[in-house]
């Protein structure tokens, strides 16, 4: 199994090399040279983590991690992936990982695979992450305690929510957090400058374009659609709340492999780079706008090149990638509607998906992907439903730890002092 660039001109890479590299040397994103087919050995009978393992196996055929994959998946996917059933209009709850959002799947798989690869090589790596919210928490949690790896998380002072900050600053050991005097853009610039400094070596990133974060997202769609088909005898439409479209790319790869998915529909918030693209044929990346579904506040989706590689001409893109935008008012309305009907509580991102299902999906069989636990967004959700929401235990435990963040000026050299 080989991986090539979404842009031309790169030699092929193995899955392991792609995971360690992150980005292709030519600036493109890694994609399989040929999409593998679901293996005949794919099985649902041994539970979710094993099904995900068997869905991922063809992507590691001949790779140095092939024999370790089962153990990596068992360790990384150590939490449930349940459905909330509602007569076929079901919701897939991807938020039972340590930081209560779907990013735990990818971040944990990446951490365990990198650990294994570095162990084989006798090498160490330092992961730099600039975060304005949830990614840093998922990465910090996933890499905490992993051998051969350390993490430096940078976040802009006063620009992340109190809850998000608590998920970034309580770590010790191999995870350090830095509260930067500056904006999120300053944090990103510092990371870029550190990567360009030739006196620093052994640096890497863990962002959502990494193949190691994408493949688990493919795997849970194979698992969930196969289980759904078994229960209902129908292929589901899958509705995905999207920002950088990494989660959605996983679903398109699952469908291309042969997973029983009828079609895929994207739900965006008021950020409309894709909604406008399918309406006009012009793809125009732009600055993001702030919404209630803030993990989807993306004006230039980082995984878009992978969708363009799957659907190179505009007509095939438009017919395969329907996208609908949901406003903040509709997000509030949908959280309330769902709660009043059934007592079910959803986060603002999931509400975008539910709104799109209600307004644009005619089929009786569908899955909305729930990307985060509603307690992560209690400031928005609790006033709408008029009651408090219990925080998941793992998140509560992370947030109880005393803050160990270091305050620094926006200068990347300060990240590497007192090493
Ligand atoms: C990251 C995130 C999204 C968006 O996922 P993409 O892969 O960027 O499209 C949606 N909801 C939540 C809660 C997230 O954390």
PDB file of N, CA, C and O in Angstrom, residues 93-153:
ATOM      1  N   UNK A  93     -22.549   8.610  18.496  1.00  0.00           N
ATOM      2  CA  UNK A  93     -21.901   9.419  19.534  1.00  0.00           C
ATOM      3  C   UNK A  93     -20.404   9.142  19.576  1.00  0.00           C
ATOM      4  O   UNK A  93     -19.954   8.124  20.092  1.00  0.00           O
ATOM      5  N   UNK A  94     -19.660  10.077  19.018  1.00  0.00           N
ATOM      6  CA  UNK A  94     -18.204   9.881  18.896  1.00  0.00           C
ATOM      7  C   UNK A  94     -17.453  10.554  20.040  1.00  0.00           C
ATOM      8  O   UNK A  94     -16.293  10.889  19.895  1.00  0.00           O
ATOM      9  N   UNK A  95     -18.134  10.739  21.187  1.00  0.00           N
ATOM     10  CA  UNK A  95     -17.519  11.587  22.220  1.00  0.00           C
ATOM     11  C   UNK A  95     -17.251  10.880  23.545  1.00  0.00           C
ATOM     12  O   UNK A  95     -17.282  11.491  24.599  1.00  0.00           O
ATOM     13  N   UNK A  96     -16.932   9.603  23.493  1.00  0.00           N
ATOM     14  CA  UNK A  96     -16.620   8.895  24.743  1.00  0.00           C
ATOM     15  C   UNK A  96     -15.126   8.748  25.005  1.00  0.00           C
ATOM     16  O   UNK A  96     -14.721   8.065  25.943  1.00  0.00           O
ATOM     17  N   UNK A  97     -14.309   9.410  24.193  1.00  0.00           N
ATOM     18  CA  UNK A  97     -12.872   9.431  24.458  1.00  0.00           C
ATOM     19  C   UNK A  97     -12.536  10.377  25.590  1.00  0.00           C
ATOM     20  O   UNK A  97     -13.413  11.076  26.112  1.00  0.00           O
ATOM     21  N   UNK A  98     -11.257  10.434  25.993  1.00  0.00           N
ATOM     22  CA  UNK A  98     -10.852  11.215  27.163  1.00  0.00           C
ATOM     23  C   UNK A  98     -11.212  12.703  27.106  1.00  0.00           C
ATOM     24  O   UNK A  98     -11.468  13.301  28.147  1.00  0.00           O
ATOM     25  N   UNK A  99     -11.219  13.330  25.930  1.00  0.00           N
ATOM     26  CA  UNK A  99     -11.558  14.755  25.894  1.00  0.00           C
ATOM     27  C   UNK A  99     -12.937  14.997  25.279  1.00  0.00           C
ATOM     28  O   UNK A  99     -13.271  16.107  24.876  1.00  0.00           O
ATOM     29  N   UNK A 100     -13.736  13.931  25.181  1.00  0.00           N
ATOM     30  CA  UNK A 100     -15.159  14.046  24.856  1.00  0.00           C
ATOM     31  C   UNK A 100     -15.459  14.651  23.491  1.00  0.00           C
ATOM     32  O   UNK A 100     -16.460  15.343  23.307  1.00  0.00           O
ATOM     33  N   UNK A 101     -14.594  14.395  22.510  1.00  0.00           N
ATOM     34  CA  UNK A 101     -14.896  14.785  21.129  1.00  0.00           C
ATOM     35  C   UNK A 101     -14.258  13.768  20.184  1.00  0.00           C
ATOM     36  O   UNK A 101     -13.371  13.006  20.576  1.00  0.00           O
ATOM     37  N   UNK A 102     -14.706  13.778  18.915  1.00  0.00           N
ATOM     38  CA  UNK A 102     -14.250  12.737  17.989  1.00  0.00           C
ATOM     39  C   UNK A 102     -12.754  12.808  17.737  1.00  0.00           C
ATOM     40  O   UNK A 102     -12.146  11.831  17.305  1.00  0.00           O
ATOM     41  N   UNK A 103     -12.131  13.970  17.998  1.00  0.00           N
ATOM     42  CA  UNK A 103     -10.692  14.100  17.726  1.00  0.00           C
ATOM     43  C   UNK A 103      -9.857  13.137  18.562  1.00  0.00           C
ATOM     44  O   UNK A 103      -8.709  12.874  18.223  1.00  0.00           O
ATOM     45  N   UNK A 104     -10.420  12.603  19.650  1.00  0.00           N
ATOM     46  CA  UNK A 104      -9.693  11.612  20.445  1.00  0.00           C
ATOM     47  C   UNK A 104      -9.315  10.378  19.621  1.00  0.00           C
ATOM     48  O   UNK A 104      -8.254   9.803  19.828  1.00  0.00           O
ATOM     49  N   UNK A 105     -10.180   9.945  18.711  1.00  0.00           N
ATOM     50  CA  UNK A 105      -9.867   8.754  17.904  1.00  0.00           C
ATOM     51  C   UNK A 105      -8.558   8.969  17.133  1.00  0.00           C
ATOM     52  O   UNK A 105      -7.642   8.154  17.195  1.00  0.00           O
ATOM     53  N   UNK A 106      -8.511  10.069  16.384  1.00  0.00           N
ATOM     54  CA  UNK A 106      -7.359  10.326  15.531  1.00  0.00           C
ATOM     55  C   UNK A 106      -6.118  10.651  16.336  1.00  0.00           C
ATOM     56  O   UNK A 106      -5.025  10.155  16.047  1.00  0.00           O
ATOM     57  N   UNK A 107      -6.269  11.486  17.364  1.00  0.00           N
ATOM     58  CA  UNK A 107      -5.100  11.900  18.153  1.00  0.00           C
ATOM     59  C   UNK A 107      -4.497  10.696  18.871  1.00  0.00           C
ATOM     60  O   UNK A 107      -3.277  10.541  18.928  1.00  0.00           O
ATOM     61  N   UNK A 108      -5.345   9.826  19.407  1.00  0.00           N
ATOM     62  CA  UNK A 108      -4.821   8.651  20.115  1.00  0.00           C
ATOM     63  C   UNK A 108      -4.171   7.653  19.160  1.00  0.00           C
ATOM     64  O   UNK A 108      -3.114   7.097  19.445  1.00  0.00           O
ATOM     65  N   UNK A 109      -4.794   7.445  18.006  1.00  0.00           N
ATOM     66  CA  UNK A 109      -4.174   6.526  17.048  1.00  0.00           C
ATOM     67  C   UNK A 109      -2.803   7.061  16.619  1.00  0.00           C
ATOM     68  O   UNK A 109      -1.820   6.315  16.546  1.00  0.00           O
ATOM     69  N   UNK A 110      -2.741   8.359  16.353  1.00  0.00           N
ATOM     70  CA  UNK A 110      -1.478   8.972  15.938  1.00  0.00           C
ATOM     71  C   UNK A 110      -0.413   8.814  17.031  1.00  0.00           C
ATOM     72  O   UNK A 110       0.735   8.445  16.754  1.00  0.00           O
ATOM     73  N   UNK A 111      -0.788   9.067  18.284  1.00  0.00           N
ATOM     74  CA  UNK A 111       0.179   8.982  19.383  1.00  0.00           C
ATOM     75  C   UNK A 111       0.715   7.555  19.539  1.00  0.00           C
ATOM     76  O   UNK A 111       1.921   7.346  19.655  1.00  0.00           O
ATOM     77  N   UNK A 112      -0.191   6.566  19.529  1.00  0.00           N
ATOM     78  CA  UNK A 112       0.262   5.187  19.710  1.00  0.00           C
ATOM     79  C   UNK A 112       1.073   4.701  18.506  1.00  0.00           C
ATOM     80  O   UNK A 112       2.031   3.941  18.671  1.00  0.00           O
ATOM     81  N   UNK A 113       0.703   5.123  17.277  1.00  0.00           N
ATOM     82  CA  UNK A 113       1.520   4.670  16.140  1.00  0.00           C
ATOM     83  C   UNK A 113       2.879   5.356  16.118  1.00  0.00           C
ATOM     84  O   UNK A 113       3.879   4.725  15.822  1.00  0.00           O
ATOM     85  N   UNK A 114       2.905   6.661  16.419  1.00  0.00           N
ATOM     86  CA  UNK A 114       4.216   7.331  16.442  1.00  0.00           C
ATOM     87  C   UNK A 114       5.111   6.721  17.507  1.00  0.00           C
ATOM     88  O   UNK A 114       6.306   6.505  17.285  1.00  0.00           O
ATOM     89  N   UNK A 115       4.541   6.423  18.674  1.00  0.00           N
ATOM     90  CA  UNK A 115       5.337   5.822  19.748  1.00  0.00           C
ATOM     91  C   UNK A 115       5.987   4.524  19.271  1.00  0.00           C
ATOM     92  O   UNK A 115       7.182   4.285  19.471  1.00  0.00           O
ATOM     93  N   UNK A 116       5.191   3.696  18.591  1.00  0.00           N
ATOM     94  CA  UNK A 116       5.708   2.419  18.097  1.00  0.00           C
ATOM     95  C   UNK A 116       6.810   2.637  17.062  1.00  0.00           C
ATOM     96  O   UNK A 116       7.870   2.002  17.109  1.00  0.00           O
ATOM     97  N   UNK A 117       6.603   3.576  16.140  1.00  0.00           N
ATOM     98  CA  UNK A 117       7.590   3.820  15.080  1.00  0.00           C
ATOM     99  C   UNK A 117       8.897   4.380  15.658  1.00  0.00           C
ATOM    100  O   UNK A 117       9.987   4.007  15.221  1.00  0.00           O
ATOM    101  N   UNK A 118       8.784   5.251  16.660  1.00  0.00           N
ATOM    102  CA  UNK A 118       9.987   5.852  17.254  1.00  0.00           C
ATOM    103  C   UNK A 118      10.748   4.826  18.084  1.00  0.00           C
ATOM    104  O   UNK A 118      11.980   4.820  18.130  1.00  0.00           O
ATOM    105  N   UNK A 119       9.990   3.940  18.736  1.00  0.00           N
ATOM    106  CA  UNK A 119      10.613   2.868  19.506  1.00  0.00           C
ATOM    107  C   UNK A 119      11.471   1.986  18.579  1.00  0.00           C
ATOM    108  O   UNK A 119      12.609   1.672  18.884  1.00  0.00           O
ATOM    109  N   UNK A 120      10.901   1.641  17.409  1.00  0.00           N
ATOM    110  CA  UNK A 120      11.655   0.830  16.441  1.00  0.00           C
ATOM    111  C   UNK A 120      12.918   1.548  15.974  1.00  0.00           C
ATOM    112  O   UNK A 120      13.928   0.933  15.693  1.00  0.00           O
ATOM    113  N   UNK A 121      12.842   2.883  15.873  1.00  0.00           N
ATOM    114  CA  UNK A 121      13.973   3.651  15.348  1.00  0.00           C
ATOM    115  C   UNK A 121      14.917   4.144  16.441  1.00  0.00           C
ATOM    116  O   UNK A 121      15.955   4.714  16.137  1.00  0.00           O
ATOM    117  N   UNK A 122      14.518   3.996  17.721  1.00  0.00           N
ATOM    118  CA  UNK A 122      15.312   4.547  18.810  1.00  0.00           C
ATOM    119  C   UNK A 122      15.433   6.058  18.715  1.00  0.00           C
ATOM    120  O   UNK A 122      16.485   6.634  18.960  1.00  0.00           O
ATOM    121  N   UNK A 123      14.333   6.703  18.317  1.00  0.00           N
ATOM    122  CA  UNK A 123      14.351   8.162  18.112  1.00  0.00           C
ATOM    123  C   UNK A 123      13.331   8.839  19.024  1.00  0.00           C
ATOM    124  O   UNK A 123      12.388   8.208  19.483  1.00  0.00           O
ATOM    125  N   UNK A 124      13.515  10.138  19.250  1.00  0.00           N
ATOM    126  CA  UNK A 124      12.532  10.940  19.991  1.00  0.00           C
ATOM    127  C   UNK A 124      12.004  12.057  19.105  1.00  0.00           C
ATOM    128  O   UNK A 124      12.725  12.547  18.247  1.00  0.00           O
ATOM    129  N   UNK A 125      10.773  12.463  19.344  1.00  0.00           N
ATOM    130  CA  UNK A 125      10.189  13.589  18.610  1.00  0.00           C
ATOM    131  C   UNK A 125       9.485  14.530  19.577  1.00  0.00           C
ATOM    132  O   UNK A 125       8.949  14.099  20.602  1.00  0.00           O
ATOM    133  N   UNK A 126       9.507  15.805  19.227  1.00  0.00           N
ATOM    134  CA  UNK A 126       8.728  16.799  19.966  1.00  0.00           C
ATOM    135  C   UNK A 126       7.617  17.311  19.058  1.00  0.00           C
ATOM    136  O   UNK A 126       7.881  17.752  17.940  1.00  0.00           O
ATOM    137  N   UNK A 127       6.383  17.203  19.546  1.00  0.00           N
ATOM    138  CA  UNK A 127       5.225  17.652  18.771  1.00  0.00           C
ATOM    139  C   UNK A 127       4.881  19.086  19.178  1.00  0.00           C
ATOM    140  O   UNK A 127       4.724  19.363  20.363  1.00  0.00           O
ATOM    141  N   UNK A 128       4.793  19.967  18.197  1.00  0.00           N
ATOM    142  CA  UNK A 128       4.362  21.338  18.476  1.00  0.00           C
ATOM    143  C   UNK A 128       2.911  21.498  18.014  1.00  0.00           C
ATOM    144  O   UNK A 128       2.580  21.143  16.888  1.00  0.00           O
ATOM    145  N   UNK A 129       2.058  22.025  18.876  1.00  0.00           N
ATOM    146  CA  UNK A 129       0.661  22.262  18.510  1.00  0.00           C
ATOM    147  C   UNK A 129       0.248  23.666  18.903  1.00  0.00           C
ATOM    148  O   UNK A 129       0.362  24.032  20.076  1.00  0.00           O
ATOM    149  N   UNK A 130      -0.212  24.422  17.927  1.00  0.00           N
ATOM    150  CA  UNK A 130      -0.844  25.706  18.232  1.00  0.00           C
ATOM    151  C   UNK A 130      -2.340  25.443  18.245  1.00  0.00           C
ATOM    152  O   UNK A 130      -2.863  24.794  17.348  1.00  0.00           O
ATOM    153  N   UNK A 131      -3.032  25.905  19.277  1.00  0.00           N
ATOM    154  CA  UNK A 131      -4.455  25.578  19.353  1.00  0.00           C
ATOM    155  C   UNK A 131      -5.267  26.804  19.755  1.00  0.00           C
ATOM    156  O   UNK A 131      -4.807  27.652  20.513  1.00  0.00           O
ATOM    157  N   UNK A 132      -6.469  26.893  19.198  1.00  0.00           N
ATOM    158  CA  UNK A 132      -7.369  27.947  19.637  1.00  0.00           C
ATOM    159  C   UNK A 132      -8.530  27.304  20.383  1.00  0.00           C
ATOM    160  O   UNK A 132      -9.482  27.946  20.746  1.00  0.00           O
ATOM    161  N   UNK A 133      -8.445  25.996  20.586  1.00  0.00           N
ATOM    162  CA  UNK A 133      -9.570  25.346  21.248  1.00  0.00           C
ATOM    163  C   UNK A 133      -9.323  23.872  21.488  1.00  0.00           C
ATOM    164  O   UNK A 133      -8.446  23.522  22.268  1.00  0.00           O
ATOM    165  N   UNK A 134     -10.071  23.013  20.797  1.00  0.00           N
ATOM    166  CA  UNK A 134     -10.163  21.611  21.179  1.00  0.00           C
ATOM    167  C   UNK A 134      -9.014  20.710  20.736  1.00  0.00           C
ATOM    168  O   UNK A 134      -8.720  19.722  21.392  1.00  0.00           O
ATOM    169  N   UNK A 135      -8.373  21.041  19.617  1.00  0.00           N
ATOM    170  CA  UNK A 135      -7.339  20.139  19.109  1.00  0.00           C
ATOM    171  C   UNK A 135      -6.221  19.947  20.130  1.00  0.00           C
ATOM    172  O   UNK A 135      -5.774  18.822  20.370  1.00  0.00           O
ATOM    173  N   UNK A 136      -5.780  21.035  20.749  1.00  0.00           N
ATOM    174  CA  UNK A 136      -4.676  20.955  21.705  1.00  0.00           C
ATOM    175  C   UNK A 136      -4.984  20.009  22.850  1.00  0.00           C
ATOM    176  O   UNK A 136      -4.126  19.239  23.281  1.00  0.00           O
ATOM    177  N   UNK A 137      -6.201  20.035  23.348  1.00  0.00           N
ATOM    178  CA  UNK A 137      -6.585  19.165  24.452  1.00  0.00           C
ATOM    179  C   UNK A 137      -6.546  17.696  24.052  1.00  0.00           C
ATOM    180  O   UNK A 137      -6.028  16.844  24.787  1.00  0.00           O
ATOM    181  N   UNK A 138      -7.086  17.388  22.871  1.00  0.00           N
ATOM    182  CA  UNK A 138      -7.095  16.000  22.402  1.00  0.00           C
ATOM    183  C   UNK A 138      -5.665  15.505  22.188  1.00  0.00           C
ATOM    184  O   UNK A 138      -5.324  14.373  22.558  1.00  0.00           O
ATOM    185  N   UNK A 139      -4.818  16.354  21.613  1.00  0.00           N
ATOM    186  CA  UNK A 139      -3.426  15.957  21.354  1.00  0.00           C
ATOM    187  C   UNK A 139      -2.667  15.798  22.679  1.00  0.00           C
ATOM    188  O   UNK A 139      -1.958  14.812  22.891  1.00  0.00           O
ATOM    189  N   UNK A 140      -2.825  16.754  23.599  1.00  0.00           N
ATOM    190  CA  UNK A 140      -2.139  16.674  24.895  1.00  0.00           C
ATOM    191  C   UNK A 140      -2.535  15.395  25.612  1.00  0.00           C
ATOM    192  O   UNK A 140      -1.676  14.641  26.102  1.00  0.00           O
ATOM    193  N   UNK A 141      -3.821  15.113  25.669  1.00  0.00           N
ATOM    194  CA  UNK A 141      -4.294  13.921  26.357  1.00  0.00           C
ATOM    195  C   UNK A 141      -3.771  12.647  25.692  1.00  0.00           C
ATOM    196  O   UNK A 141      -3.333  11.715  26.367  1.00  0.00           O
ATOM    197  N   UNK A 142      -3.791  12.623  24.356  1.00  0.00           N
ATOM    198  CA  UNK A 142      -3.379  11.415  23.637  1.00  0.00           C
ATOM    199  C   UNK A 142      -1.884  11.138  23.794  1.00  0.00           C
ATOM    200  O   UNK A 142      -1.470   9.984  23.904  1.00  0.00           O
ATOM    201  N   UNK A 143      -1.062  12.181  23.806  1.00  0.00           N
ATOM    202  CA  UNK A 143       0.391  11.992  23.842  1.00  0.00           C
ATOM    203  C   UNK A 143       0.943  11.924  25.262  1.00  0.00           C
ATOM    204  O   UNK A 143       2.098  11.557  25.456  1.00  0.00           O
ATOM    205  N   UNK A 144       0.122  12.290  26.249  1.00  0.00           N
ATOM    206  CA  UNK A 144       0.609  12.290  27.628  1.00  0.00           C
ATOM    207  C   UNK A 144       1.026  10.872  28.037  1.00  0.00           C
ATOM    208  O   UNK A 144       0.257   9.920  27.877  1.00  0.00           O
ATOM    209  N   UNK A 145       2.262  10.744  28.531  1.00  0.00           N
ATOM    210  CA  UNK A 145       2.739   9.442  28.992  1.00  0.00           C
ATOM    211  C   UNK A 145       3.268   8.529  27.900  1.00  0.00           C
ATOM    212  O   UNK A 145       3.718   7.420  28.195  1.00  0.00           O
ATOM    213  N   UNK A 146       3.217   8.944  26.638  1.00  0.00           N
ATOM    214  CA  UNK A 146       3.761   8.112  25.551  1.00  0.00           C
ATOM    215  C   UNK A 146       5.281   8.252  25.528  1.00  0.00           C
ATOM    216  O   UNK A 146       5.809   9.353  25.638  1.00  0.00           O
ATOM    217  N   UNK A 147       5.973   7.143  25.361  1.00  0.00           N
ATOM    218  CA  UNK A 147       7.439   7.170  25.315  1.00  0.00           C
ATOM    219  C   UNK A 147       7.934   7.786  24.011  1.00  0.00           C
ATOM    220  O   UNK A 147       7.247   7.717  22.995  1.00  0.00           O
ATOM    221  N   UNK A 148       9.123   8.327  24.045  1.00  0.00           N
ATOM    222  CA  UNK A 148       9.811   8.897  22.867  1.00  0.00           C
ATOM    223  C   UNK A 148       9.142  10.159  22.326  1.00  0.00           C
ATOM    224  O   UNK A 148       9.510  10.643  21.268  1.00  0.00           O
ATOM    225  N   UNK A 149       8.117  10.644  22.992  1.00  0.00           N
ATOM    226  CA  UNK A 149       7.369  11.787  22.469  1.00  0.00           C
ATOM    227  C   UNK A 149       7.200  12.836  23.559  1.00  0.00           C
ATOM    228  O   UNK A 149       6.918  12.498  24.714  1.00  0.00           O
ATOM    229  N   UNK A 150       7.373  14.087  23.196  1.00  0.00           N
ATOM    230  CA  UNK A 150       6.960  15.153  24.098  1.00  0.00           C
ATOM    231  C   UNK A 150       6.131  16.151  23.300  1.00  0.00           C
ATOM    232  O   UNK A 150       6.187  16.169  22.069  1.00  0.00           O
ATOM    233  N   UNK A 151       5.340  16.926  24.004  1.00  0.00           N
ATOM    234  CA  UNK A 151       4.406  17.832  23.346  1.00  0.00           C
ATOM    235  C   UNK A 151       4.547  19.225  23.930  1.00  0.00           C
ATOM    236  O   UNK A 151       4.669  19.387  25.149  1.00  0.00           O
ATOM    237  N   UNK A 152       4.552  20.227  23.071  1.00  0.00           N
ATOM    238  CA  UNK A 152       4.457  21.620  23.506  1.00  0.00           C
ATOM    239  C   UNK A 152       3.181  22.210  22.900  1.00  0.00           C
ATOM    240  O   UNK A 152       3.048  22.281  21.682  1.00  0.00           O
ATOM    241  N   UNK A 153       2.256  22.570  23.762  1.00  0.00           N
ATOM    242  CA  UNK A 153       0.988  23.136  23.316  1.00  0.00           C
ATOM    243  C   UNK A 153       1.032  24.652  23.483  1.00  0.00           C
ATOM    244  O   UNK A 153       1.334  25.141  24.578  1.00  0.00           O
TER     245      UNK A 153
END
